Amino acid sequence: DVQLQASGGGLVQAGGSLRLSCAASGFPFDDYAIGWFRQAPGKEREGISCINSGDGNAFYEDSVKGRFAVSKDNARNTVYLQMNGLTPEDSAVYYCAAKLFGRSTYAYWGQGTLVTVSS
């Protein structure tokens, strides 16, 4: 079965850091771009970052650019999201998802991991 498991969330103070992991199984991981999304209470889901399946280039939404970094380990079928300089506005459930090149939608979604940033 296809699985995407996000983990690594928790409680952190403002200015702190967390590293989230997205472990994939059951599909050809190397063929998919992996995106990170988040959804805060009362807010719509927003895309944060995406790492390409081919060249491995990463893209970031303006609110996290310069603070967050995505990396990919194909041997472990895992994508990481390093989050630095966290603020209370970053508090949300964070999700990872997988998308084939040329597709407009993400095929697979994980259950998410909760990040809470205190002031």
XYZ file of C-alpha atoms in Angstrom:
119
model
C 0.000 0.000 0.000
C 1.051 3.570 -0.668
C 2.130 5.423 2.440
C 3.497 8.865 3.213
C 4.318 9.369 6.861
C 5.164 12.822 8.162
C 6.874 12.994 11.530
C 9.061 15.231 13.662
C 6.536 17.802 14.782
C 6.270 19.038 18.318
C 6.374 22.070 20.569
C 9.156 24.595 20.071
C 9.816 28.128 21.267
C 9.873 31.075 18.893
C 13.235 31.319 17.185
C 13.822 27.598 17.479
C 14.182 24.863 14.885
C 12.603 21.562 13.932
C 13.312 18.995 11.255
C 10.344 17.171 9.787
C 10.618 13.879 7.929
C 8.436 12.401 5.193
C 8.947 8.672 4.730
C 7.475 7.175 1.553
C 6.690 3.610 0.531
C 4.588 1.706 -1.994
C 5.284 3.876 -5.049
C 8.298 4.836 -7.218
C 9.613 7.556 -4.967
C 12.271 8.771 -7.417
C 9.621 9.639 -10.028
C 7.695 12.031 -7.803
C 8.107 15.578 -6.652
C 7.494 15.924 -2.935
C 5.635 18.933 -1.617
C 5.177 20.266 1.879
C 1.934 21.911 2.949
C 0.558 23.285 6.173
C -2.816 24.143 7.599
C -3.334 26.290 10.681
C -6.597 26.384 12.659
C -9.162 28.480 10.830
C -6.896 28.851 7.806
C -6.799 27.282 4.376
C -4.116 24.790 3.459
C -1.099 26.423 1.860
C 1.857 25.076 -0.053
C 5.220 25.696 1.577
C 7.837 23.966 -0.530
C 8.435 21.413 -3.260
C 11.504 19.447 -4.325
C 11.783 18.227 -7.923
C 11.983 14.558 -8.851
C 14.631 15.142 -11.532
C 17.238 17.738 -10.678
C 16.323 17.935 -7.004
C 15.844 21.690 -7.081
C 13.659 23.043 -4.314
C 11.120 25.844 -4.359
C 9.768 27.815 -1.434
C 6.819 30.013 -0.661
C 7.850 33.566 0.216
C 6.844 33.323 3.866
C 9.357 30.530 4.534
C 12.089 31.262 2.004
C 15.411 31.708 3.753
C 14.179 29.941 6.886
C 13.107 26.501 5.635
C 15.124 24.044 3.570
C 14.081 20.808 1.847
C 16.376 17.874 1.176
C 15.837 14.402 -0.279
C 17.421 11.029 0.396
C 16.396 8.654 -2.400
C 18.128 5.695 -0.774
C 15.914 6.062 2.267
C 12.791 7.215 0.368
C 12.672 10.172 2.705
C 12.322 13.937 2.330
C 13.245 16.331 5.108
C 12.038 19.819 5.923
C 14.454 21.797 8.069
C 12.639 24.690 9.728
C 14.634 27.490 11.350
C 13.654 30.781 12.908
C 10.185 29.520 13.742
C 7.462 31.956 14.744
C 3.983 31.412 16.223
C 2.608 32.055 12.732
C 4.294 28.832 11.625
C 2.100 26.771 13.961
C 0.115 24.315 11.847
C -0.322 20.716 10.852
C 2.347 20.001 8.255
C 1.692 17.542 5.435
C 3.859 15.998 2.768
C 2.492 14.921 -0.602
C 3.757 13.328 -3.821
C 3.157 14.478 -7.394
C 4.290 13.245 -10.803
C 5.884 15.736 -13.162
C 3.308 17.415 -15.370
C 0.411 16.687 -13.083
C -1.645 19.484 -11.581
C -2.620 17.597 -8.439
C -0.839 15.576 -5.790
C -1.554 11.856 -5.952
C -0.605 10.851 -2.428
C -0.893 12.586 0.936
C 0.350 11.811 4.396
C -1.556 12.282 7.630
C 0.482 15.252 8.795
C 2.424 16.187 11.898
C 1.576 18.996 14.314
C 3.992 21.874 14.854
C 3.289 24.319 17.674
C 5.487 27.388 18.153
C 5.150 29.223 21.448
C 5.983 32.867 22.064
